[in-house]
Coordinates of C-alpha atoms (C1' of nucleotides) and ligand atoms in Angstrom, one line a residue:
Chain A
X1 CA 14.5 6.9 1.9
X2 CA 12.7 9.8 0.2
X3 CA 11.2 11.2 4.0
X4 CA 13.3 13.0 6.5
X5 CA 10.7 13.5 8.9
X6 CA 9.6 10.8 11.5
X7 CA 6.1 11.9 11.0
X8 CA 5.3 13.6 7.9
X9 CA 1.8 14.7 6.9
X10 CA 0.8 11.1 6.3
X11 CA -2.9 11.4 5.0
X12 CA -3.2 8.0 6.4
X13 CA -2.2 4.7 6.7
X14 CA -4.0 2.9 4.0
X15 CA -7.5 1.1 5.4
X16 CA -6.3 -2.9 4.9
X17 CA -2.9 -1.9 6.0
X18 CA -4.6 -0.7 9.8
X19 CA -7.2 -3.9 9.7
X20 CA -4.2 -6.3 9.8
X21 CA -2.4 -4.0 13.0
X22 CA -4.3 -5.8 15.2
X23 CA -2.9 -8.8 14.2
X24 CA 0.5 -8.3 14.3
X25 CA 0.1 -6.8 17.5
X26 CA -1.1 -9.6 19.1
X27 CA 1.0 -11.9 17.6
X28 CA 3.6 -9.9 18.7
X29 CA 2.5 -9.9 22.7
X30 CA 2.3 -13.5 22.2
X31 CA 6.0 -13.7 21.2
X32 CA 6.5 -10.6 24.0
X33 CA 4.8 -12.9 26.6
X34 CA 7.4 -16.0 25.6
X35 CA 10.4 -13.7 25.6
X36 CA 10.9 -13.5 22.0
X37 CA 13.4 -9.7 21.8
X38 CA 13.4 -10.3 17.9
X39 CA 11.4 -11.6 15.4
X40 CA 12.0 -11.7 11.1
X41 CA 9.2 -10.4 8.9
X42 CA 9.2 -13.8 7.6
X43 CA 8.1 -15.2 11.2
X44 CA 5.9 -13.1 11.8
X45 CA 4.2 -13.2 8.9
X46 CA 4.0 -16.7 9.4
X47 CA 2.4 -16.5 12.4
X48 CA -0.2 -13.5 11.3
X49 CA -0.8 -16.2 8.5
X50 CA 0.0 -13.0 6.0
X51 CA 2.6 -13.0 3.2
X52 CA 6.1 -11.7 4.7
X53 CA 6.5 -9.2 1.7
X54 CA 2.9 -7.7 2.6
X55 CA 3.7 -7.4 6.5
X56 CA 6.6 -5.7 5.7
X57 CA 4.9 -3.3 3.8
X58 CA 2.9 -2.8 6.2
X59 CA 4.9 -2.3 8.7
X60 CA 6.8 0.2 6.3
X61 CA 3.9 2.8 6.6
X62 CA 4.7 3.3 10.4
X63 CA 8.1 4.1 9.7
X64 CA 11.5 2.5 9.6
X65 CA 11.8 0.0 12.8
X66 CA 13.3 -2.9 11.6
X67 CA 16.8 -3.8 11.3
X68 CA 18.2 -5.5 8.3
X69 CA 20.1 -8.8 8.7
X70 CA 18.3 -8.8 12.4
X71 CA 14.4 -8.4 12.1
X72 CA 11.9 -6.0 14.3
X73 CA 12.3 -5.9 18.2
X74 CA 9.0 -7.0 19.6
X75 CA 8.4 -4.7 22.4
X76 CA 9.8 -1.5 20.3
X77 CA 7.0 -2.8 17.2
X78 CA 4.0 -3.4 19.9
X79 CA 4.3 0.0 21.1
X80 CA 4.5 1.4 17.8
X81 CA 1.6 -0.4 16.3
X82 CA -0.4 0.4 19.8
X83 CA -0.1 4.0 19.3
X84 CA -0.9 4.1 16.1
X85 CA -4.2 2.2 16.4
X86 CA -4.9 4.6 19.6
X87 CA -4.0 2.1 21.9
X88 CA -2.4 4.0 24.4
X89 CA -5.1 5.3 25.5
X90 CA -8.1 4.4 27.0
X91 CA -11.6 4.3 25.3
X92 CA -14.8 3.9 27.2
X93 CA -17.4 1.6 25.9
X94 CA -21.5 1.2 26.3
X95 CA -22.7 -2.1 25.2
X96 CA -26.6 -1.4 24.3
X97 CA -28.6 -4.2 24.4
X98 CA -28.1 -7.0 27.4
X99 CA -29.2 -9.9 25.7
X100 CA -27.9 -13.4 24.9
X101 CA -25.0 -11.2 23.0
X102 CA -24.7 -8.6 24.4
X103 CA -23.4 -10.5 28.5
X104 CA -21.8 -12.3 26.2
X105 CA -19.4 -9.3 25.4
X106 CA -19.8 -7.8 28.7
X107 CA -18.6 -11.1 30.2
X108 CA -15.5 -11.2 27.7
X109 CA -12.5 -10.5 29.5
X110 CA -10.3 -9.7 26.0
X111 CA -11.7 -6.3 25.6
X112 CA -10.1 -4.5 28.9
X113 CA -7.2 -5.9 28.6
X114 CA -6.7 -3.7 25.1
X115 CA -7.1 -0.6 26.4
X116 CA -10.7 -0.7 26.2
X117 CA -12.9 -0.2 29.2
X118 CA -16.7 -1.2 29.2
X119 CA -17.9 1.6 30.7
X120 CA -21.5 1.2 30.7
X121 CA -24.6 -1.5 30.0
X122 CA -27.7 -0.2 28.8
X123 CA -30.7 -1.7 28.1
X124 CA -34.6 -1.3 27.3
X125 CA -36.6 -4.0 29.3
X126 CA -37.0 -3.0 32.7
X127 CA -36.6 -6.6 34.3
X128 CA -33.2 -6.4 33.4
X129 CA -32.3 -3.1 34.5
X130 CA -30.4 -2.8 37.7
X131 CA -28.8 -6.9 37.0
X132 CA -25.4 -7.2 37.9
X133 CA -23.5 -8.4 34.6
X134 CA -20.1 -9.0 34.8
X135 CA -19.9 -6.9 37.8
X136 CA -21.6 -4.0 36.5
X137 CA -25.2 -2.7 37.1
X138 CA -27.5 -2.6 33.8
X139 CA -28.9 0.8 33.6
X140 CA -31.4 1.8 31.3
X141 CA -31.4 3.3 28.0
X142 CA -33.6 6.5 29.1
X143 CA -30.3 7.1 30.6
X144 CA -27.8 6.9 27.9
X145 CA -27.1 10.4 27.3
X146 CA -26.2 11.0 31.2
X147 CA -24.3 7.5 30.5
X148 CA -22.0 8.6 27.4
X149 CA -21.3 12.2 29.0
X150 CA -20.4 10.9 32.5
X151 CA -18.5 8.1 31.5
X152 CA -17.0 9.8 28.5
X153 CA -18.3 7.3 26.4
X154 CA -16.7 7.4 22.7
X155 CA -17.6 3.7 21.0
X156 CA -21.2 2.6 21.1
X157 CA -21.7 -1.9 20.5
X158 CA -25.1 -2.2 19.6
X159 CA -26.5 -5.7 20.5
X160 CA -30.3 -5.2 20.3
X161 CA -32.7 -6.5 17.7
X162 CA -32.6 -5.5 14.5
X163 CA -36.1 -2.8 14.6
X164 CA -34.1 -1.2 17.6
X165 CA -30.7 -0.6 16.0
X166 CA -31.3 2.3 14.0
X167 CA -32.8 4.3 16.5
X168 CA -30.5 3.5 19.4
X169 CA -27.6 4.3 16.6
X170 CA -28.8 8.0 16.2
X171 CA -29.3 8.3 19.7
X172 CA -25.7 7.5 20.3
X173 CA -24.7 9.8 17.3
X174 CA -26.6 12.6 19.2
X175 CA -24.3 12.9 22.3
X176 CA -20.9 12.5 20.6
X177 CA -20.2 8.9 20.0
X178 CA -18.5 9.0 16.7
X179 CA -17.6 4.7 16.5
X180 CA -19.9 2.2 16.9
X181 CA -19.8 -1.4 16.3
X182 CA -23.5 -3.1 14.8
X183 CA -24.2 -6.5 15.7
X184 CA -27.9 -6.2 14.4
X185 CA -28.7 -7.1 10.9
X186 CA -29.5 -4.1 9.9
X187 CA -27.3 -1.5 7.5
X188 CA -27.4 1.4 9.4
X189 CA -27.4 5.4 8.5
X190 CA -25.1 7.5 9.7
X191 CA -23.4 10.5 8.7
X192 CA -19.8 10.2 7.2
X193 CA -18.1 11.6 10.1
X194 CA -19.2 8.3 12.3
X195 CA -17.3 5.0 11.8
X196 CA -19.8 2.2 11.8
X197 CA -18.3 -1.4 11.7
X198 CA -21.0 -4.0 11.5
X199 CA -20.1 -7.9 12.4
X200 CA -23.0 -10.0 11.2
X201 CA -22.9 -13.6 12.2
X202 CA -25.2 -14.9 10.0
X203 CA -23.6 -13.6 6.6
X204 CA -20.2 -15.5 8.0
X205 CA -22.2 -18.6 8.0
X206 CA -24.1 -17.7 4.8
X207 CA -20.8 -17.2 3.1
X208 CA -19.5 -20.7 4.4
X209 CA -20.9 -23.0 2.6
X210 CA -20.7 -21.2 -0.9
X211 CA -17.0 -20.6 -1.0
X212 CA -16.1 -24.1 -0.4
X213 CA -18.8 -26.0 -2.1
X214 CA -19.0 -24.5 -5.5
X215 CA -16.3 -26.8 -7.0
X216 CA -16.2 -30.4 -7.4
X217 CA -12.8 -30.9 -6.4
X218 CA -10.2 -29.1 -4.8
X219 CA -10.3 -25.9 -5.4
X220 CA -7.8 -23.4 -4.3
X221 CA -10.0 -22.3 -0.9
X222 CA -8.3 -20.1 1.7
X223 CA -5.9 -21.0 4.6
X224 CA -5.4 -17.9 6.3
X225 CA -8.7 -16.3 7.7
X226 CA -10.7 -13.5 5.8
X227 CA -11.5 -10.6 6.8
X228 CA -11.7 -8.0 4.3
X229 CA -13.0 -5.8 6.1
X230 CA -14.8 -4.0 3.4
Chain B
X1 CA 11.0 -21.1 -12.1
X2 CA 9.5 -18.0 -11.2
X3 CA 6.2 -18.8 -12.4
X4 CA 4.0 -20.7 -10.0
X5 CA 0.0 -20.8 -10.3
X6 CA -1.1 -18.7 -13.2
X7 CA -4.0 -18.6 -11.6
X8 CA -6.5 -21.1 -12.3
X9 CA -8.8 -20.0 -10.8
X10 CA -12.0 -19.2 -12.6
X11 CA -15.2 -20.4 -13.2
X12 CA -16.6 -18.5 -9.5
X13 CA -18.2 -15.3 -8.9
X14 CA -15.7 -12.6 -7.1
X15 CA -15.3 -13.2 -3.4
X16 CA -16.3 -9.8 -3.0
X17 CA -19.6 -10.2 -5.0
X18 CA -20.5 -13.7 -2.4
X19 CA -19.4 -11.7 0.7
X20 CA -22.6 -9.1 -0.3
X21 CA -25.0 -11.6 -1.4
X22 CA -26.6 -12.6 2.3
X23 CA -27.2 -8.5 2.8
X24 CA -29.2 -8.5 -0.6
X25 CA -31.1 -11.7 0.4
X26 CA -31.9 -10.0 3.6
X27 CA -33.4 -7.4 2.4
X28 CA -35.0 -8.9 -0.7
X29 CA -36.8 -10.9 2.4
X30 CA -37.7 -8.0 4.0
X31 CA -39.1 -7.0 0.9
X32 CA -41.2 -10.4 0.3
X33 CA -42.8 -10.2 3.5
X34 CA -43.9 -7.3 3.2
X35 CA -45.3 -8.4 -0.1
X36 CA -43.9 -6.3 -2.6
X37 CA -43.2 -8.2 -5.8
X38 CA -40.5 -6.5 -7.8
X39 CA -37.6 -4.2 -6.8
X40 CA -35.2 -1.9 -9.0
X41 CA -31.6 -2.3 -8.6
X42 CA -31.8 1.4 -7.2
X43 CA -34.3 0.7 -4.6
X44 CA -32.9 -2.4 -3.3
X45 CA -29.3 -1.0 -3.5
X46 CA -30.4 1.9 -1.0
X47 CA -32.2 -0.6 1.2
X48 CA -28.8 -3.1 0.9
X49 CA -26.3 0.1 1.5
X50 CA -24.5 -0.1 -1.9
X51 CA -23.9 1.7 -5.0
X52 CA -26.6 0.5 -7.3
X53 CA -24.0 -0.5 -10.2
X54 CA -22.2 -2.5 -7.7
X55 CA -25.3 -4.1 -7.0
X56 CA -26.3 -4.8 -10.6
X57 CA -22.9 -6.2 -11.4
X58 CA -22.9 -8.5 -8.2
X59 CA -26.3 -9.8 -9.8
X60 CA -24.8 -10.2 -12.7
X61 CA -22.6 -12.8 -12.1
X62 CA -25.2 -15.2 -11.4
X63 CA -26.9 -14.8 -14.5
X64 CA -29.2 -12.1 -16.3
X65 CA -32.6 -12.3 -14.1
X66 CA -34.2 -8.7 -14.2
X67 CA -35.9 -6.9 -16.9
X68 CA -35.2 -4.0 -17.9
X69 CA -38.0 -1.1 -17.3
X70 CA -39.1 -3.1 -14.5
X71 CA -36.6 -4.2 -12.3
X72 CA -35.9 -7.8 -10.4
X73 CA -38.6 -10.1 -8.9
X74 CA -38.2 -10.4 -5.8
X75 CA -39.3 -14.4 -5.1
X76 CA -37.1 -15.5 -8.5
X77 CA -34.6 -13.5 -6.9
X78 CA -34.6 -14.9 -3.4
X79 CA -34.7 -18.2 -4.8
X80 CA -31.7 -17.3 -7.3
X81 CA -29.1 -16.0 -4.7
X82 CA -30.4 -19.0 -2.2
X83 CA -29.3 -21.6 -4.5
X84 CA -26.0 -19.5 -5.1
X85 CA -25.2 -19.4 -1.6
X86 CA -26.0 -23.3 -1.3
X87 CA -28.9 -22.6 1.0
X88 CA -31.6 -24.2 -1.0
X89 CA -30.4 -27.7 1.6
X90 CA -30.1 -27.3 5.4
X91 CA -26.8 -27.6 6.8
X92 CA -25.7 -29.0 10.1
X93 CA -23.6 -26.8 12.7
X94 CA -22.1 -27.6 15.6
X95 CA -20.7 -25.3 17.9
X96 CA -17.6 -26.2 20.2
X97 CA -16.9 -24.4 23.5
X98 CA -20.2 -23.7 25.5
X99 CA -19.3 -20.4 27.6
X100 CA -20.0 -16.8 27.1
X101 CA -20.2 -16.9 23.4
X102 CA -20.9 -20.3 22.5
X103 CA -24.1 -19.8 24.4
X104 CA -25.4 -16.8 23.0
X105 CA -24.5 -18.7 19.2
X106 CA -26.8 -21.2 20.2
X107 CA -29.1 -19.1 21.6
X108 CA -29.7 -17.3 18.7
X109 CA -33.1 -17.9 16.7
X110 CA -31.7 -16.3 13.8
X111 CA -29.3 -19.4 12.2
X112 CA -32.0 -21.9 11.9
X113 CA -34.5 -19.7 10.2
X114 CA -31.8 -19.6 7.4
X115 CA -31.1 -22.8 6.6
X116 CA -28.6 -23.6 9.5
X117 CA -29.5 -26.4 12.2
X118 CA -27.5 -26.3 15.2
X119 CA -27.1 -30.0 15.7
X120 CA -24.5 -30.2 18.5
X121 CA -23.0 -28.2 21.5
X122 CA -19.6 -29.5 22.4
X123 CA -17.7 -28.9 25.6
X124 CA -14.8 -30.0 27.2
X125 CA -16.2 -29.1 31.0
X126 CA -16.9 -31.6 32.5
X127 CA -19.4 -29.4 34.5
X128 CA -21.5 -28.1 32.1
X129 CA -21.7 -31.3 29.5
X130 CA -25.2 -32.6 30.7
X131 CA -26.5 -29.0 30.8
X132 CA -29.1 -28.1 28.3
X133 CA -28.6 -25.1 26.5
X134 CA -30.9 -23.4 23.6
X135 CA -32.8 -27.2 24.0
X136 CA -30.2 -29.4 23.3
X137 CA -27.9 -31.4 25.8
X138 CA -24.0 -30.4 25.8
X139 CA -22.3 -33.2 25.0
X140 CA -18.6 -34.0 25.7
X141 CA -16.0 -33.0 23.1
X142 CA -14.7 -36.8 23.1
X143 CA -17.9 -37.7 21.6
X144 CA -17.1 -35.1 18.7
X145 CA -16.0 -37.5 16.1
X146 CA -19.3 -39.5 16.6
X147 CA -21.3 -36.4 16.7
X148 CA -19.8 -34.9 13.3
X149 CA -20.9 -38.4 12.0
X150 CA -24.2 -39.1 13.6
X151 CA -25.7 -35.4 12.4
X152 CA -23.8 -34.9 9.2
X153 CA -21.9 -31.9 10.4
X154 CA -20.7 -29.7 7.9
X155 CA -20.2 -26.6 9.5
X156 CA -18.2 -26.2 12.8
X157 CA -18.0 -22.5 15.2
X158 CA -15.3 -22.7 17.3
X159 CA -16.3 -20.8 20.5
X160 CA -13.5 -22.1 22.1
X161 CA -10.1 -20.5 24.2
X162 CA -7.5 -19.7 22.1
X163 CA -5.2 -22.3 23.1
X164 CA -7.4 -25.4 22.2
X165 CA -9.5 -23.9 19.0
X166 CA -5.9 -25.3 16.8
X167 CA -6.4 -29.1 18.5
X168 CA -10.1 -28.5 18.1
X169 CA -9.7 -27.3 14.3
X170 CA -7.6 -30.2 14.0
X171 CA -10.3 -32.8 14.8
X172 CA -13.1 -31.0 13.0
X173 CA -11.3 -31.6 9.3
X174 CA -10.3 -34.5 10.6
X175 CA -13.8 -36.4 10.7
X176 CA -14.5 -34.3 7.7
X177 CA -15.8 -31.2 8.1
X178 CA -15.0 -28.4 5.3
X179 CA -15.8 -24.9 6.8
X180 CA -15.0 -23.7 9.9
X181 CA -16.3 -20.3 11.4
X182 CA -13.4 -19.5 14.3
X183 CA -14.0 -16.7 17.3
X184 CA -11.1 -17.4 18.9
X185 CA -8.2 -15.1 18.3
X186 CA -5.6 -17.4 17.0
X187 CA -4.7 -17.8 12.8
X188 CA -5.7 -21.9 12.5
X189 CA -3.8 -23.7 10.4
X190 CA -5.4 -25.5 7.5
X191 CA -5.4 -27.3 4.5
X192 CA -6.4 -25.7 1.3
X193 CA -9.8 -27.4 1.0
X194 CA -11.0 -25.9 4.1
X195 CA -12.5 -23.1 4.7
X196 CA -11.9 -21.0 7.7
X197 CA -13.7 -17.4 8.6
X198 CA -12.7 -15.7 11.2
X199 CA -14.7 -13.3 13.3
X200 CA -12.4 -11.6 16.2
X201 CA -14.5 -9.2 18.2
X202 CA -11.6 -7.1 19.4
X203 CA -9.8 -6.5 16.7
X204 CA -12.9 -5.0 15.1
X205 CA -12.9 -2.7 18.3
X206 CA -9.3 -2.3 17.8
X207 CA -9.8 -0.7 14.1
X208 CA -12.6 1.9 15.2
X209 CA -11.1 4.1 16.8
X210 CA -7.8 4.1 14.3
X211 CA -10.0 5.0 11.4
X212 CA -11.8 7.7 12.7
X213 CA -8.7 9.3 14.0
X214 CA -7.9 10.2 10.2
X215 CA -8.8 12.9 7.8
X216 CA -12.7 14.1 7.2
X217 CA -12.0 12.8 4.0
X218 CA -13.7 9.7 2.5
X219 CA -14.2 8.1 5.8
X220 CA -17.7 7.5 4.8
X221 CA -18.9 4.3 7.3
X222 CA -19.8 0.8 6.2
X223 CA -18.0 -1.9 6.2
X224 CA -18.3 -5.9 5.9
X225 CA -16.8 -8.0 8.8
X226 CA -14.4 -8.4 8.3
X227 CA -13.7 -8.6 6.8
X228 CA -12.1 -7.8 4.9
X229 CA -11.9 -8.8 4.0
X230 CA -11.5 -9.6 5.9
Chain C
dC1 C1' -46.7 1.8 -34.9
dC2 C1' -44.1 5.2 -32.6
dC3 C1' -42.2 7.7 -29.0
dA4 C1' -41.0 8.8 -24.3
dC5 C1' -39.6 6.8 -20.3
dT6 C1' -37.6 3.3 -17.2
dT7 C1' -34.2 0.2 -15.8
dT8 C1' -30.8 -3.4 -16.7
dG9 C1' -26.3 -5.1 -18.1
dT10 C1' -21.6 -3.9 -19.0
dG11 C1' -17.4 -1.6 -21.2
dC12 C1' -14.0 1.2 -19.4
dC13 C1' -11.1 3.7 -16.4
dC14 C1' -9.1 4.5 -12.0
dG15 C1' -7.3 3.7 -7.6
dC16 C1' -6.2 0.5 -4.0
dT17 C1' -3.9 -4.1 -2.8
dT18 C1' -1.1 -7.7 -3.2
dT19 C1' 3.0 -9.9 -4.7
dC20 C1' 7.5 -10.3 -6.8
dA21 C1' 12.1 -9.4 -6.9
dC22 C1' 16.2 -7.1 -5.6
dA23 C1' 19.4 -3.5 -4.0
dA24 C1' 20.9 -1.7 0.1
dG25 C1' 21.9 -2.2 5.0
dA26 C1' 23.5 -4.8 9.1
dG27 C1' 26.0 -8.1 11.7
dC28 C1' 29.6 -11.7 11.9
dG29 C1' 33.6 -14.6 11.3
dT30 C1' 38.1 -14.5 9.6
Chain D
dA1 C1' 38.9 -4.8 5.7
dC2 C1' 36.5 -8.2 3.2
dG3 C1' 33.2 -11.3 1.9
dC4 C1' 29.1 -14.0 3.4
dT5 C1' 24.7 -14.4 5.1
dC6 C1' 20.5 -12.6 6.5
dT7 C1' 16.8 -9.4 6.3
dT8 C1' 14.6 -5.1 5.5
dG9 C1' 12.4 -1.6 2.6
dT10 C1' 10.5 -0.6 -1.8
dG11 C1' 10.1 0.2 -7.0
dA12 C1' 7.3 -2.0 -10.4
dA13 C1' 4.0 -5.0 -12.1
dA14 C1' -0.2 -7.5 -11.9
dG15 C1' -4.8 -8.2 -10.1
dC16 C1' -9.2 -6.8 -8.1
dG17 C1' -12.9 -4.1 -7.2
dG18 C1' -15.7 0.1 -7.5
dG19 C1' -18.4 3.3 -10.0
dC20 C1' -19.6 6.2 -14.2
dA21 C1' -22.0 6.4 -18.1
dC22 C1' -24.4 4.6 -21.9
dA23 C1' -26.4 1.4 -25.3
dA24 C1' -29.8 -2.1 -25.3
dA25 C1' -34.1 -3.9 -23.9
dG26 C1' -38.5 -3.6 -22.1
dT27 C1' -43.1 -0.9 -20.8
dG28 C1' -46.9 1.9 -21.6
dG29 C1' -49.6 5.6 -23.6
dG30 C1' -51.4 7.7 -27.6
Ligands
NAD301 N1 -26.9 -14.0 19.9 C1 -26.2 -14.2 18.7 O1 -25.4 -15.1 18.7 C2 -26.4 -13.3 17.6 C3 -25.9 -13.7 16.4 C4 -26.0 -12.9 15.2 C5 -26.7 -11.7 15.4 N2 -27.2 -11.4 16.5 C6 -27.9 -10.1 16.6 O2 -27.5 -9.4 17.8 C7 -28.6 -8.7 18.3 C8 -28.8 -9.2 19.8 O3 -28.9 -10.6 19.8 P1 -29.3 -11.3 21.1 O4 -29.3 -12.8 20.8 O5 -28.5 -10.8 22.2 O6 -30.8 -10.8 21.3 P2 -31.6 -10.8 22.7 O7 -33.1 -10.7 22.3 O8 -31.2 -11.8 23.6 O9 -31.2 -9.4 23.3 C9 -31.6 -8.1 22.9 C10 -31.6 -7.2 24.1 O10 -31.8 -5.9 23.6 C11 -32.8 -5.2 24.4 N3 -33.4 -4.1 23.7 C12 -34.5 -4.2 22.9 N4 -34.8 -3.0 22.4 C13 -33.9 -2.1 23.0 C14 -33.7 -0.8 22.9 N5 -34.5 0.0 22.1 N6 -32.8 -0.2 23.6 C15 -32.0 -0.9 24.4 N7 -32.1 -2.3 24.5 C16 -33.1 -2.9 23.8 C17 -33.7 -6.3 24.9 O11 -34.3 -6.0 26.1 C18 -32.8 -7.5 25.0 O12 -32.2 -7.6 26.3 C19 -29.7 -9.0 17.5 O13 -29.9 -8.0 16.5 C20 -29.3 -10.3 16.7 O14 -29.9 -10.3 15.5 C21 -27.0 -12.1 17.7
NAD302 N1 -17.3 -13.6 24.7 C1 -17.0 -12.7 23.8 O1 -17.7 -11.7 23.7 C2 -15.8 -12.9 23.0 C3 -15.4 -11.8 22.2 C4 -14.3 -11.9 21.4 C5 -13.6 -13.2 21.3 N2 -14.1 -14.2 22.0 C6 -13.4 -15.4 21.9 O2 -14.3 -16.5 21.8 C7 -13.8 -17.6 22.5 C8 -14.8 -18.0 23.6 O3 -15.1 -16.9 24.4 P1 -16.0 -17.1 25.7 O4 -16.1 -15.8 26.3 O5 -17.2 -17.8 25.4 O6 -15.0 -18.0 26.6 P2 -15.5 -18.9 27.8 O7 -14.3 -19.2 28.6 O8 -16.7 -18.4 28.5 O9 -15.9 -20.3 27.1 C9 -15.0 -21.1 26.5 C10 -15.6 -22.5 26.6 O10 -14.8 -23.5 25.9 C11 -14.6 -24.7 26.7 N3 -13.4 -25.3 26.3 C12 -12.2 -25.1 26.7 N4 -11.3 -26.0 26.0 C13 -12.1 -26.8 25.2 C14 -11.8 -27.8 24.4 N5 -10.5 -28.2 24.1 N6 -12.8 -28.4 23.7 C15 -14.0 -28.0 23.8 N7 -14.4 -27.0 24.7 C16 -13.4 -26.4 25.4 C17 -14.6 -24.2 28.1 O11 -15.0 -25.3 28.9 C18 -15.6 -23.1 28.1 O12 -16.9 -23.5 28.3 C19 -12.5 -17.2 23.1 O13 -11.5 -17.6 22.3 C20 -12.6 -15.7 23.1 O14 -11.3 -15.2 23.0 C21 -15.1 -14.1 22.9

DNA sequence: CCCACTTTGTGCCCGCTTTCACAAGAGCGT
DNA sequence: ACGCTCTTGTGAAAGCGGGCACAAAGTGGG
């Protein structure tokens, strides 16, 4: 108890500390949705598949909600951890790139019901233009610039090929989008003010084999899930 | 008694180091086919996105294979980060839960040109087993114990629900597979010897918009999947 | 042979994370 | 009020990982 104010100048909630959020929160709606009220640091760390000392910890950087003896009440902690990942509001998304991924991701129901809103599909190869995908019309990417500004566009996913990634990223950069999400194998250049968070399917499976082969016998592998996000 | 493991770990090359070894093959390919024959840590650092220490330490740990006033060779080099990731043999994948994403995994040239063979699509639909997707026949997931037998099976992606990917997981080790790459938002359970990734779409959504929220300061973009780590 | 130049491999330091361990707080039964 | 039990919040320590900076090693020209 050094802080008296609810919300000081915090420079930030440290990076791993916000990766893991997400976590928590849905574990969280999962015990909301069951009618859970309370639930211990030691639960829910269970369930996060994350040390209890670390979630708490964690949790400690958004302030003070828990109760001693009693634990964190769900629905108090899931609006907390939603508005400090943004989550109350809503953020329009463009998916570049309708492809075997990208109508993938259109298709996935997950995303809207977070607060996030596909707002647009864009994509280069006229055939495909003006499809219905997961009930909206593909429009194409002469158009993204009218896309972003009329739909208020603020994250970009980029599913195209690789040689297309680059240039569709600066493209997005140039009217205001300021996070995007890679899928392409490509490392892409940006300027520091843009958040660029690349998921690359083939260095998870590349990574696979190596962490779990190299010894013999059993080795100490991983239970919970990695991420490290860096 | 408050003393467990003193770690005993050792022997392996940092998790970190493996997690950035795929994007320096990559681009060590790229730099093959377009026939050049050595690279300096500097060069191929900028093409990889890293700080070129990081990138001379990461090569490091698998053994001293550049000389100095010249920089690496790029086949030697291929072949030296190939046989550290365990790609030098093919590996079998099968990939359980054939809808939105499970298609567009299979779909996907880009796994077998690395080493990965998608030897089995798994459903539990009666509806769509028969269907033939990317070239081969959806089979049912009762048959999954024979299939993980019949084509050596190594690797299983779990494209599956949320709710079945634990029973799923479950059956995978249980006919011995060892790594398991999981899209569906749930923390699996495992043993020790197992490994499990994790890739969860909307949590990377989730962390965009949080991080660029922040200070000016050191937000500089680039990450791994997450992973963090991950 | 020597010197100037290039580039690797690594010692060292610093900051971020994780984990431990425990005091302080909160509820409950008596 | 008191003691017991449960759980949080957090110092402190340990462990990684990143990056600077430099000596060592190799190249090429004269
Ligand atoms: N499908 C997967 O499971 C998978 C896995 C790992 C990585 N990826 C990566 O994701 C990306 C997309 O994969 P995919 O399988 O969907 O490929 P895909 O070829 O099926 O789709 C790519 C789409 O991008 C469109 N496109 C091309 N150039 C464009 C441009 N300049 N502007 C807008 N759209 C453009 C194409 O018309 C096509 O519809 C690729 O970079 C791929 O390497 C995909
Ligand atoms: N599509 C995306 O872009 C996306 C994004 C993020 C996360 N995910 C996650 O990936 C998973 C799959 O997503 P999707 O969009 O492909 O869903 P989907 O509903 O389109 O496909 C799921 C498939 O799994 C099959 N299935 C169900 N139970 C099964 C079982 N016990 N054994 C074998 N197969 C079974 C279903 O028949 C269906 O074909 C989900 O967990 C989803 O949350 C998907």
């Amino acid at each position: 108890m050094t802080r008296r104010t609810p919300r000081p100048r915090e420079r930030g909630i440290p990076e791993a500390t916000v990766a893991r959020l997400p976590v928590y929160l849905r574990a969280l709606q999962a015990l909301d949705d069951q009618g859970t009220p309370t639930v211990s640091s030691e639960d829910l760390a269970s369930i996060a598949g994350v040390n209890s000392a670390k979630l708490r910890k964690d949790l400690s950087h958004l302030g003070s909600y828990g109760t001693r003896g009693v634990g964190y009440d769900v629905e108090y902690l899931i609006y907390q951890i939603s508005r400090e990942l943004g989550l109350t509001q809503d953020w329009s998304v463009a998916i570049i790139g309708i492809g075997n991924l990208g109508r993938a991701l259109a298709n996935y129901g997950g995303f809207g019901s977070r607060g996030f809103r596909i707002a647009a599909l864009l994509d280069a190869d006229s055939s495909i233009v003006g499809d219905k995908v997961a009930g909206l019309s593909v429009r194409h990417i002469d158009a993204l610039e009218d896309v972003v500004e009329g739909e208020d566009v603020s994250i970009g996913v980029i599913a195209t090929p690789a040689a297309a990634a680059q240039s569709v990223c600066d493209r997005l950069i140039g009217c205001g989008v300021t996070s995007v999400l890679n899928f392409a194998p490509v490392v892409l250049n940006v300027p520091p003010s843009v958040d660029v968070r690349k998921v690359d399917l083939s260095i998870e499976l590349q990574i696979l084999p190596s962490t779990n082969n190299e010894s013999p016998t059993g080795t100490a592998g991983r239970s919970g899930s990695g991420s490290p996000g860096a």
